[in-house]
Short mmCIF file of C-alpha atoms and ligand atoms in Angstrom, two decimals:
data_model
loop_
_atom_site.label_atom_id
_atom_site.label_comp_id
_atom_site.label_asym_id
_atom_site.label_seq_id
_atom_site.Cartn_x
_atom_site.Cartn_y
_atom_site.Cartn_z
CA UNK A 30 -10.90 9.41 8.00
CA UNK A 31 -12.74 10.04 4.99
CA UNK A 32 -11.92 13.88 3.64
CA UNK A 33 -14.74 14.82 1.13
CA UNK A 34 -14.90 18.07 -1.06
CA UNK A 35 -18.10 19.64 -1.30
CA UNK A 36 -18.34 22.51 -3.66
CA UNK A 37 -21.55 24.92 -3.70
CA UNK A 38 -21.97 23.32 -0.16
CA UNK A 39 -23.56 27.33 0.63
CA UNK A 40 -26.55 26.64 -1.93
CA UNK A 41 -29.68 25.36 -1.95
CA UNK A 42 -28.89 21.39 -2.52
CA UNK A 43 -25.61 21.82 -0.98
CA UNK A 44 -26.68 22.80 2.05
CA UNK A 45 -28.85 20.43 2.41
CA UNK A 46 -26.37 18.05 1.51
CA UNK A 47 -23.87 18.46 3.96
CA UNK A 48 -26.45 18.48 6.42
CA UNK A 49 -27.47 15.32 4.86
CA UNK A 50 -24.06 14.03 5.28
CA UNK A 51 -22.98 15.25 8.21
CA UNK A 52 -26.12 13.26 10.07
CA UNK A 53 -25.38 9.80 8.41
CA UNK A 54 -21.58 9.94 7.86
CA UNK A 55 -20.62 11.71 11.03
CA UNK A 56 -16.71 10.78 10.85
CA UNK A 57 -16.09 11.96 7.73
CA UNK A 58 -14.24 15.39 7.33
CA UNK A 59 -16.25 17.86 5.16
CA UNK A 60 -14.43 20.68 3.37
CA UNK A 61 -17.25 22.96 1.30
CA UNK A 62 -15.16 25.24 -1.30
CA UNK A 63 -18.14 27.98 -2.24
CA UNK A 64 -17.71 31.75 -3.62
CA UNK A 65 -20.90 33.10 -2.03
CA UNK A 66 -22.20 34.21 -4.81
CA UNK A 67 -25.80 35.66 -4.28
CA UNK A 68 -27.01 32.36 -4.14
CA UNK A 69 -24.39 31.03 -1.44
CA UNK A 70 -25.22 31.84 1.76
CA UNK A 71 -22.65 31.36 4.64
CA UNK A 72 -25.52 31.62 7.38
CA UNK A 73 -27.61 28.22 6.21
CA UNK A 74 -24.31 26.65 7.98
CA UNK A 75 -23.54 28.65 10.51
CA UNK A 76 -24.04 26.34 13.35
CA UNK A 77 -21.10 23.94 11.74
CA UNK A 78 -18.29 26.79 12.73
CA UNK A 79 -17.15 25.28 15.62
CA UNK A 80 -17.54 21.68 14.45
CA UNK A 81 -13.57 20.58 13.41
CA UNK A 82 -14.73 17.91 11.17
CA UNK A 83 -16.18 20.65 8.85
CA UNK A 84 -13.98 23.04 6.82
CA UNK A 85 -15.05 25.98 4.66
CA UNK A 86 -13.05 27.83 2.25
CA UNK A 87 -14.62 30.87 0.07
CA UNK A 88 -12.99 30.73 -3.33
CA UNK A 89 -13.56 30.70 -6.66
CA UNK A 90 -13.38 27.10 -8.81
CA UNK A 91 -12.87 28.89 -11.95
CA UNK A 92 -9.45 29.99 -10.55
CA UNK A 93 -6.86 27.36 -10.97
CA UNK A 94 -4.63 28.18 -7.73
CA UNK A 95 -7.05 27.82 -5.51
CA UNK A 96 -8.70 24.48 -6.64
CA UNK A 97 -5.34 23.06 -6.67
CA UNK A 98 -3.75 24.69 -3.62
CA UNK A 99 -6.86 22.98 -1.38
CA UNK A 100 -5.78 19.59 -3.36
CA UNK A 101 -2.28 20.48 -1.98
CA UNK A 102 -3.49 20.78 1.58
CA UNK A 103 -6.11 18.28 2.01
CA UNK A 104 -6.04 14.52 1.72
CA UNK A 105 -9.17 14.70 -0.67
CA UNK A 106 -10.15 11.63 -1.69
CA UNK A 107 -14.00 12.03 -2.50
CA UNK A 108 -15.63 14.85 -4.23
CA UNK A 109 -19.25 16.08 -4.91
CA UNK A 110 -19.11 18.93 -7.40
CA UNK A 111 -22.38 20.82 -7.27
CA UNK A 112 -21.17 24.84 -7.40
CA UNK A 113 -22.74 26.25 -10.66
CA UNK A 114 -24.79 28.97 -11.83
CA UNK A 115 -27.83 27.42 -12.37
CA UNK A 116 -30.72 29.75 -12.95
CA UNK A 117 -31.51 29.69 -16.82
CA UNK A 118 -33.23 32.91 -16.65
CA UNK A 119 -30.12 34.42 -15.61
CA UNK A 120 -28.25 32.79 -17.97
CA UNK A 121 -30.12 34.07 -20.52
CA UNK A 122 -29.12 37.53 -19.33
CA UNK A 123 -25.84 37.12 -18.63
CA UNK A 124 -24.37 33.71 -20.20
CA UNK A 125 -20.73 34.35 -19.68
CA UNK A 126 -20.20 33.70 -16.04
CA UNK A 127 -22.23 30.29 -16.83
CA UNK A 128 -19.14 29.25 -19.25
CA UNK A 129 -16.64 30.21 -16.58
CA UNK A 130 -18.28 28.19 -13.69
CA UNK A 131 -20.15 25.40 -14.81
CA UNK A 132 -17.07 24.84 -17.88
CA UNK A 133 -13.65 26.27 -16.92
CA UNK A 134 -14.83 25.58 -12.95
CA UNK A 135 -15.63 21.78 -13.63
CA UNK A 136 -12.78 21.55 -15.61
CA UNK A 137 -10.11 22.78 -12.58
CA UNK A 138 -11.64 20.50 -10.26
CA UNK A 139 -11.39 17.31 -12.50
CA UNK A 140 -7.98 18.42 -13.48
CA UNK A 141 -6.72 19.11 -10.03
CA UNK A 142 -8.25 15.75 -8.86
CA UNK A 143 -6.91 14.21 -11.73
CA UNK A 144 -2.84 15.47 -10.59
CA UNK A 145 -3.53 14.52 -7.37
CA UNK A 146 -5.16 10.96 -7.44
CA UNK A 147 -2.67 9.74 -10.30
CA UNK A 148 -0.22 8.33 -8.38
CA UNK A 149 -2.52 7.17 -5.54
CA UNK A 150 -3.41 3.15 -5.51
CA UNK A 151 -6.67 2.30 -6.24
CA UNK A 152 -7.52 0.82 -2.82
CA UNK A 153 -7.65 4.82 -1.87
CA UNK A 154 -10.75 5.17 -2.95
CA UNK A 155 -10.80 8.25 -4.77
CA UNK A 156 -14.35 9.33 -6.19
CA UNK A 157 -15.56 12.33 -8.38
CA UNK A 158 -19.27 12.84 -8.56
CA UNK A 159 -19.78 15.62 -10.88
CA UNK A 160 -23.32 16.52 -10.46
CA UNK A 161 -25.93 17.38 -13.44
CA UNK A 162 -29.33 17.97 -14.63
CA UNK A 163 -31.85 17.10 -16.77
CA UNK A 164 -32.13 19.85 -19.05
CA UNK A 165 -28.95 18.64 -20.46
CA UNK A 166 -31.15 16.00 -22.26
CA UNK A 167 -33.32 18.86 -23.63
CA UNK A 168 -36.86 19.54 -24.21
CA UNK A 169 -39.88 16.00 -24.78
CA UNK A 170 -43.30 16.89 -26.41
CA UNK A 171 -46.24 15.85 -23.77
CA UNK A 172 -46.38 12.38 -25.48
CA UNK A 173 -42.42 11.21 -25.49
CA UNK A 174 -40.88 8.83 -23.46
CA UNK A 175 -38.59 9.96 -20.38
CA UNK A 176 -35.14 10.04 -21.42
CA UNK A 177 -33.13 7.45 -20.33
CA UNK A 178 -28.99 7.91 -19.33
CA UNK A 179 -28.13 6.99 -23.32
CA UNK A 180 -30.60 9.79 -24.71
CA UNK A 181 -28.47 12.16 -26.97
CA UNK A 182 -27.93 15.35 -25.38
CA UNK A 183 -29.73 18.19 -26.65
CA UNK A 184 -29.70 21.23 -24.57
CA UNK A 185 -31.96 24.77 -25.18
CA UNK A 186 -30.27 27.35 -22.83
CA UNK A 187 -26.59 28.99 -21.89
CA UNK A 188 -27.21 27.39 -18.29
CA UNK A 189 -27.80 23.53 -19.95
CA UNK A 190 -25.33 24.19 -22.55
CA UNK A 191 -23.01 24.83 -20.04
CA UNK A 192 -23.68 21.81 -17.84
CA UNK A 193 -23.94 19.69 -20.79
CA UNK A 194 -19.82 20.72 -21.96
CA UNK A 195 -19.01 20.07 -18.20
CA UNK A 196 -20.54 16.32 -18.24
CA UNK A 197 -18.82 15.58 -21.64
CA UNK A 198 -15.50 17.03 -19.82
CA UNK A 199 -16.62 14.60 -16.82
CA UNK A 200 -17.03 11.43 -19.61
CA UNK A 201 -14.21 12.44 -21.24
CA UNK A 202 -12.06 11.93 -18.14
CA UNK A 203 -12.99 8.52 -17.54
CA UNK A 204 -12.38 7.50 -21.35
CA UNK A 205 -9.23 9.24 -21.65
CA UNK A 206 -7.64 8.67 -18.27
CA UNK A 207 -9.01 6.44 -16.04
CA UNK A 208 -10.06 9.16 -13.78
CA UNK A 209 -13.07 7.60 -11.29
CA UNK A 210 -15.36 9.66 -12.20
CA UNK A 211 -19.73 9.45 -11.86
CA UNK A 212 -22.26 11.62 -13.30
CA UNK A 213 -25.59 12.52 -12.18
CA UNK A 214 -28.66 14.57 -14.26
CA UNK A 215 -31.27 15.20 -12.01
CA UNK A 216 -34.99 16.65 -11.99
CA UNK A 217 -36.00 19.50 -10.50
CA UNK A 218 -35.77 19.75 -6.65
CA UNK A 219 -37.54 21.68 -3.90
CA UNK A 220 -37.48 21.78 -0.24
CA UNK A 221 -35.56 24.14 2.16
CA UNK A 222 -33.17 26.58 1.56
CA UNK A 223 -34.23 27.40 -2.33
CA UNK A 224 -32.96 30.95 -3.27
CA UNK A 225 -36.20 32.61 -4.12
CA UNK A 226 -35.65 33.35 -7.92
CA UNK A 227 -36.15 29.17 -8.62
CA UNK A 228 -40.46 28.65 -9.18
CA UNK A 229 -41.69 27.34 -5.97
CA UNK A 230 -39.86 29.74 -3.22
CA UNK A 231 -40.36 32.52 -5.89
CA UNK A 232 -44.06 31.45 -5.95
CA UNK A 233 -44.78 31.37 -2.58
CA UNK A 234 -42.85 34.79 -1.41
CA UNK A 235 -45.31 36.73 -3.79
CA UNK A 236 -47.88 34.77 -2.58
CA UNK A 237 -47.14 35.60 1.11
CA UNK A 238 -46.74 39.31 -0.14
CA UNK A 239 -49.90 39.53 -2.00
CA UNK A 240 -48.00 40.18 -5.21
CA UNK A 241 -48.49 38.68 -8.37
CA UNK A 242 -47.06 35.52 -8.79
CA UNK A 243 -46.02 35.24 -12.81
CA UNK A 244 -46.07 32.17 -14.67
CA UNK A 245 -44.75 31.69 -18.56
CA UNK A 246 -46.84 31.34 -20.98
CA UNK A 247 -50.14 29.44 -20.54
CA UNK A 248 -48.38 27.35 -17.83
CA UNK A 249 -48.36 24.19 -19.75
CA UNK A 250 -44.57 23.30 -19.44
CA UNK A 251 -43.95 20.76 -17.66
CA UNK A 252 -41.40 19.44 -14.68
CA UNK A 253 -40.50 16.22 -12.32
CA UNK A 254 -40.42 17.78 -9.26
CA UNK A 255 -37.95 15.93 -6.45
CA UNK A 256 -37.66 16.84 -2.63
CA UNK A 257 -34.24 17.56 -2.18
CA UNK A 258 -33.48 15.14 1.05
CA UNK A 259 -34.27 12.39 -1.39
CA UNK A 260 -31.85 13.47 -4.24
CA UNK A 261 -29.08 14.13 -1.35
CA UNK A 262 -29.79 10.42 -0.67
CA UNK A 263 -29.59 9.25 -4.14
CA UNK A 264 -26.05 11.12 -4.01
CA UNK A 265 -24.48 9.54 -1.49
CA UNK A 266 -25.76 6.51 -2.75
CA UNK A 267 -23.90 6.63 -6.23
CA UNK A 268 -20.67 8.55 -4.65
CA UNK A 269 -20.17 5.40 -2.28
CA UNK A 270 -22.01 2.96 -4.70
CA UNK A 271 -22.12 3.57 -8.33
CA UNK A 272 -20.27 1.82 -11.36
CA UNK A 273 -17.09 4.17 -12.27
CA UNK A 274 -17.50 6.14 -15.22
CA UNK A 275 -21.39 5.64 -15.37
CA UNK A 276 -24.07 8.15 -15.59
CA UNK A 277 -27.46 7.93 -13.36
CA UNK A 278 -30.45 9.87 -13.86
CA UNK A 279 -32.25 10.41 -10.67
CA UNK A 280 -36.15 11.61 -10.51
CA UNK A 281 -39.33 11.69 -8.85
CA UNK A 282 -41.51 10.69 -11.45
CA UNK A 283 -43.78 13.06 -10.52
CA UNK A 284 -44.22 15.22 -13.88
CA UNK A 285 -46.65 17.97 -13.59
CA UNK A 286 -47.42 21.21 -15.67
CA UNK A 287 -46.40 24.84 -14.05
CA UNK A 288 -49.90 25.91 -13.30
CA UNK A 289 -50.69 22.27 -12.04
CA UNK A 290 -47.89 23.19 -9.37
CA UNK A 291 -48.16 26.45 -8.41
CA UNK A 292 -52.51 25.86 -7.87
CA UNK A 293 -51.08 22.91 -5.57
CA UNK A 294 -49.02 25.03 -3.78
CA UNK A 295 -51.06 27.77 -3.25
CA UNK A 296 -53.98 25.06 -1.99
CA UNK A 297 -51.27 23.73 0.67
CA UNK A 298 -50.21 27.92 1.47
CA UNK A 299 -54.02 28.20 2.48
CA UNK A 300 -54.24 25.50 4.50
CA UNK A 301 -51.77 26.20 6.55
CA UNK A 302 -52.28 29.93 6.40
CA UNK A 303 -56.11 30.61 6.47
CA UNK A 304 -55.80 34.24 7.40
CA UNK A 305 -54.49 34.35 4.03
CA UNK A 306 -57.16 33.72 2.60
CA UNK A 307 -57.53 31.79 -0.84
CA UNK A 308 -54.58 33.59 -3.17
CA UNK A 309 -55.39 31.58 -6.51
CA UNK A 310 -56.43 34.77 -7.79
CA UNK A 311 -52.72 36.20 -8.13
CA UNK A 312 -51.58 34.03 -10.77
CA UNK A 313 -50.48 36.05 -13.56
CA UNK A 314 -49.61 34.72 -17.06
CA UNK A 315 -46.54 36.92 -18.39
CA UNK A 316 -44.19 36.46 -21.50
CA UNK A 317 -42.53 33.17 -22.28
CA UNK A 318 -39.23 32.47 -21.12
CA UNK A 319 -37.23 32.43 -24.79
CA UNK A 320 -36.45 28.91 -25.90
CA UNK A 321 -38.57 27.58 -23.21
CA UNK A 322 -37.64 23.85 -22.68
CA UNK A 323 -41.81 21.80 -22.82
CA UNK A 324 -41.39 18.61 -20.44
CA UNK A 325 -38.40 17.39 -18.69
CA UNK A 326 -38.82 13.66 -17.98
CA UNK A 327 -36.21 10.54 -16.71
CA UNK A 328 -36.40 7.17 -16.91
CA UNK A 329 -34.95 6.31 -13.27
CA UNK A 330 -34.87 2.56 -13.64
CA UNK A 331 -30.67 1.94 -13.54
CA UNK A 332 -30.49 3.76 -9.84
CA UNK A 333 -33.64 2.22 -8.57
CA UNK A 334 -31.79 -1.34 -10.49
CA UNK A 335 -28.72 -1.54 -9.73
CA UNK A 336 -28.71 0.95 -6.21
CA UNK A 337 -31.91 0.76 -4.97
CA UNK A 338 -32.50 3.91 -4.59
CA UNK A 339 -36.38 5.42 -4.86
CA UNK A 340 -37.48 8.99 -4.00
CA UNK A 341 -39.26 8.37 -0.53
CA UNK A 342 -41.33 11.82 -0.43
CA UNK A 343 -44.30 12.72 -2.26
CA UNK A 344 -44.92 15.66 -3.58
CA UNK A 345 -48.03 16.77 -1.76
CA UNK A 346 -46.27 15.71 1.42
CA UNK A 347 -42.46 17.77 -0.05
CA UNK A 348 -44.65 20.79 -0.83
CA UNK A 349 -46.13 20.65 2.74
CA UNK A 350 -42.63 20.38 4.34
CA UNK A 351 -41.25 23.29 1.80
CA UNK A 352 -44.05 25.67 3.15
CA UNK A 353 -43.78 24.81 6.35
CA UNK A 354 -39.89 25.71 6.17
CA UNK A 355 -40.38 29.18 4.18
CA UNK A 356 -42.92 29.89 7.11
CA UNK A 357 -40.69 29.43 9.95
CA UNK A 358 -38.14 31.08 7.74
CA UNK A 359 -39.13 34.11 6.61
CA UNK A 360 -36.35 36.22 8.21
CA UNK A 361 -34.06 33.75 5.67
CA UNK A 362 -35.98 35.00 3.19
CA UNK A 363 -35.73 38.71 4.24
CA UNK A 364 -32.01 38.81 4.56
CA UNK A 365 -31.46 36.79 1.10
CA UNK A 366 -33.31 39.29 -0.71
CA UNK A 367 -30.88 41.69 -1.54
CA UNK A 368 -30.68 44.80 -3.55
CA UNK A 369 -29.21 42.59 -6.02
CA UNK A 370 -31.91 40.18 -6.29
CA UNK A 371 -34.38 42.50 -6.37
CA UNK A 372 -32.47 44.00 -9.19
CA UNK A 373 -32.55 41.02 -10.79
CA UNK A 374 -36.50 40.84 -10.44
CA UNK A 375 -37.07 44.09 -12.12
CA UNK A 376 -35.32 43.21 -14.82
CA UNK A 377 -36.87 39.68 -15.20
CA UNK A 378 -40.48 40.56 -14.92
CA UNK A 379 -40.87 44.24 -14.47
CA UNK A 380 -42.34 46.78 -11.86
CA UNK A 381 -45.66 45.11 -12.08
CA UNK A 382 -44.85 41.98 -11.02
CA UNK A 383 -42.50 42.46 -8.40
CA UNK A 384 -44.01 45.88 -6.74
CA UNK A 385 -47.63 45.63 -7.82
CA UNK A 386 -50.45 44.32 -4.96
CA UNK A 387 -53.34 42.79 -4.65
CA UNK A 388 -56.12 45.97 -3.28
CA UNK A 389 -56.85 43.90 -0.39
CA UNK A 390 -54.75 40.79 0.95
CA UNK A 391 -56.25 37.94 2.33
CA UNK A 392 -59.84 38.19 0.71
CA UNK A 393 -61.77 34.85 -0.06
P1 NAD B 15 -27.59 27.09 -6.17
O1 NAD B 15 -27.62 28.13 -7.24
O2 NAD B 15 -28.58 27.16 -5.07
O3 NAD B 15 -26.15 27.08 -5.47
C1 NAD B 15 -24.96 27.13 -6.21
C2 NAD B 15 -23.81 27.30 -5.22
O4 NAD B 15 -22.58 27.33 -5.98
C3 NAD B 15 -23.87 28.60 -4.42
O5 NAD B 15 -23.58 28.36 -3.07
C4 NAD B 15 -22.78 29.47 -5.08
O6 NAD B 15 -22.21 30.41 -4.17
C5 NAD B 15 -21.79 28.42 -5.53
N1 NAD B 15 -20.96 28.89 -6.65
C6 NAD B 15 -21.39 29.52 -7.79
N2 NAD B 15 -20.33 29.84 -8.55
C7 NAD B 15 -19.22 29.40 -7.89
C8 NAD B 15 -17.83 29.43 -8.18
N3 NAD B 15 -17.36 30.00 -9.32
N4 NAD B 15 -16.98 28.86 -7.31
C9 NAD B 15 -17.43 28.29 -6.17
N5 NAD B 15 -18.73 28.26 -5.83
C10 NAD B 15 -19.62 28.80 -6.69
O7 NAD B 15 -27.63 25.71 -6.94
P2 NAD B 15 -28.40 24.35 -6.56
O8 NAD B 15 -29.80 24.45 -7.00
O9 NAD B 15 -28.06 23.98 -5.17
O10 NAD B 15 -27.69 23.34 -7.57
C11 NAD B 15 -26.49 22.65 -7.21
C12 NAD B 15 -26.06 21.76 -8.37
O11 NAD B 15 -27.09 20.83 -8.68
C13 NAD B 15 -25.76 22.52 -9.67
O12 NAD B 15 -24.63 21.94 -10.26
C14 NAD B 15 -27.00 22.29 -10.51
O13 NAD B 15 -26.69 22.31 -11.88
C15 NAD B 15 -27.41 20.89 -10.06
N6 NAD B 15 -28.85 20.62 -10.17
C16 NAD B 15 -29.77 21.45 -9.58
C17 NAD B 15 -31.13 21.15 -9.68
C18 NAD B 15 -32.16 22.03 -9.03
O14 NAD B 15 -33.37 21.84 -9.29
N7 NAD B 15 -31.81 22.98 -8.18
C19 NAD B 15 -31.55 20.03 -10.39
C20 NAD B 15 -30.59 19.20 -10.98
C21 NAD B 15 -29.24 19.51 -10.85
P1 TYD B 16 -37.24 27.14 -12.59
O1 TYD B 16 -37.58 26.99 -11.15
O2 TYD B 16 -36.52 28.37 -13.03
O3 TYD B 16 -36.45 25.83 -13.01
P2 TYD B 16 -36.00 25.31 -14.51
O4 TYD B 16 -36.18 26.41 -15.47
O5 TYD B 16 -34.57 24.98 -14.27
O6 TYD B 16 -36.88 24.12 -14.78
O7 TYD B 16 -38.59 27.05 -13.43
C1 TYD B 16 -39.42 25.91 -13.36
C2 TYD B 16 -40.51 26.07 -14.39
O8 TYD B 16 -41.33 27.17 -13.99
C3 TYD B 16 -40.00 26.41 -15.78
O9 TYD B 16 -40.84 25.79 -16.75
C4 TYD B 16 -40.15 27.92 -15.86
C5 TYD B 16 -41.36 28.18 -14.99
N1 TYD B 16 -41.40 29.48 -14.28
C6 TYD B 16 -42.53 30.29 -14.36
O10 TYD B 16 -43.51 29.95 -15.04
N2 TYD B 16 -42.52 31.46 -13.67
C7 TYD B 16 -41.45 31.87 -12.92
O11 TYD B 16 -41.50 32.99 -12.33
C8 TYD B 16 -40.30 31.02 -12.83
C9 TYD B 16 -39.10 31.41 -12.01
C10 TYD B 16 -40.31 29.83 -13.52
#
């Protein structure tokens, strides 16, 4: 039996990914190492409890004895490493805890992996996909091409900073040692599950509230927006598939600016909310985000090449599926809003934006 580590399997693309897994490798034996930070949530997977072909174990990966203690105890032979911090507005308020996770954490589990897979034969199998994004590549004007796997890194913020050290620590494994080791930057996702700080869930909770619903700037930046059930898929496809020691970008291809998205989204909130009425009219340009990456773009062509993969889901049709989840889930959203997160909100945008609302919801 396959054992497979998982870590940040309580977040937003892990969860989704050991769903993802769970439905199309059924046999395999899923451990998910998470801290629960405030954007882990132990309820999203709730229904696995009873299942014994999933384990999960709260701990930190930063801390050394207990990333190699769960080596110790479990015949790991695959991992998937997405636990990070990864919102880069936080990051820009607190950067140290991004060092300590995304560096020091990716570091422990490469090391550990590394102790225990060096004496193993190579028909075990063993398989580290560290996975990344695309902001390590940093920021394109409107008019430059996507970047491809061998673009120089070049990234703006404490969060992409931090994931680009852990990738080099990933590469750096492979040259040095052998380890069998894959990489993955990917675009931004959406779908189910997204804590609510990230654009679109963020977006549409003030929306639903009547609140204002901020964007930076004039809204020009621009983003390749993926649904997450197709990145999950492009991950399992390079963990089983991919070339050792290569990088894959993975993408949508579906660039478009911040105001372009959020009009879209509030179009599809309408439609299947008409009692809402039309909420356009709460968009509310605030401050820049400092250092504010432009365009994020990837050339996908090696995965769709050499695995086949393609993103199946469109965006119109991801954003439709996205809203319809939030909708059905709005006691998920009530319990994950903490006094924490809201917190966080006041600090990030100020009383106006997060308490202020319209006179009358639900006008025309
Ligand atoms: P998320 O913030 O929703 O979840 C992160 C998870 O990691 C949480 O469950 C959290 O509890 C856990 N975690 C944080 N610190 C930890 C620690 N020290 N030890 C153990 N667990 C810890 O993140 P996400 O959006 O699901 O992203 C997952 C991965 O995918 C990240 O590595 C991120 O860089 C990468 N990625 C995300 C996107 C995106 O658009 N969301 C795009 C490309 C790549
Ligand atoms: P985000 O979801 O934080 O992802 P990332 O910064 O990793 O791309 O933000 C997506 C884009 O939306 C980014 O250009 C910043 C912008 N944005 C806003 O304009 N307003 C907001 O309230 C948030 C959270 C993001």
């Amino acid at each position: 039996m396959t054992t497979l580590l998982i870590t940040g399997g309580a977040g937003f693309i892990g969860t989704n990914f050991v769903r993802f897994v769970r439905r199309v490798r059924p046999g395999w034996h899923l451990i998910n190492l998470d801290l629960l930070t405030y954007a882990g949530n132990p309820e999203n997977l709730a229904d696995l409890a009873g299942d014994p072909r999933y384990t999960f174990v709260q701990g930190d990966i930063a801390d050394w004895p207990t990333v190699s203690s769960l080596f110790a105890a479990h015949p790991i032979r695959r991992v998937v490493h997405l636990a990070a911090e990864t919102h880069v507005d936080r990051s820009i308020l607190d950067p140290g805890v991004f060092v300590r996770t995304n560096v020091v954490g990716t570091f422990n589990l490469l090391e550990a992996a590394r102790q225990a897979w060096k004496d193993l034969p190579e028909d075990a199998g063993c398989r580290f996909l560290h996975v990344s994004t695309d902001e390590v590549y940093g920021s394109l004007g409107s008019e430059d091409p996507p970047c491809s796997e061998s673009s120089p890194y070049a990234p703006s913020s404490p969060y992409s900073a931090s994931k680009a050290a852990a990738d080099w620590l990933a590469r750096s494994y492979f040259k040095t040692y052998g380890f069998p080791v894959l990489i993955t930057n990917c675009s931004n996702n959406y779908g189910p599950y997204q804590f609510p700080e990230k654009l679109i869930p963020f977006a549409l909770c003030q929306a639903l509230e009547g609140k204002p619903v901020p964007i930076y700037g004039a809204g020009g930046n621009i983003r390749d927006w993926l649904y997450v059930e197709d990145h999950c898929a492009a991950l399992l496809e390079v963990l089983e598939r991919g070339r050792l020691g290569e990088t894959y970008n993975i993408g949508a291809n579906q660039q478009r600016t911040n105001l372009e998205l959020v009009r879209l989204l509030l179009q599809i909130l309408a439609e299947m909310r008409p009692d809402l009425g039309n909420r356009q009219s709460l968009i509310t340009f605030v401050p820049d985000r400092p250092g504010h990456d432009w365009r994020y773009a990837l050339n996908t062509q090696k995965i769709a090449d050499t695995l086949g993969w393609r993103p199946r889901v469109t965006l119109e049709e991801g954003l439709k599926r996205t809203v319809a989840w939030y909708l059905e889930h709005q006691d998920w959203l009530e319990r994950v809003r903490t006094g924490e997160y809201r917190r966080f909100l006041e600090t990030q945008y100020g009383q106006a934006v997060v308490q202020e609302k319209e006179p009358a919801c639900g006008g025309g």
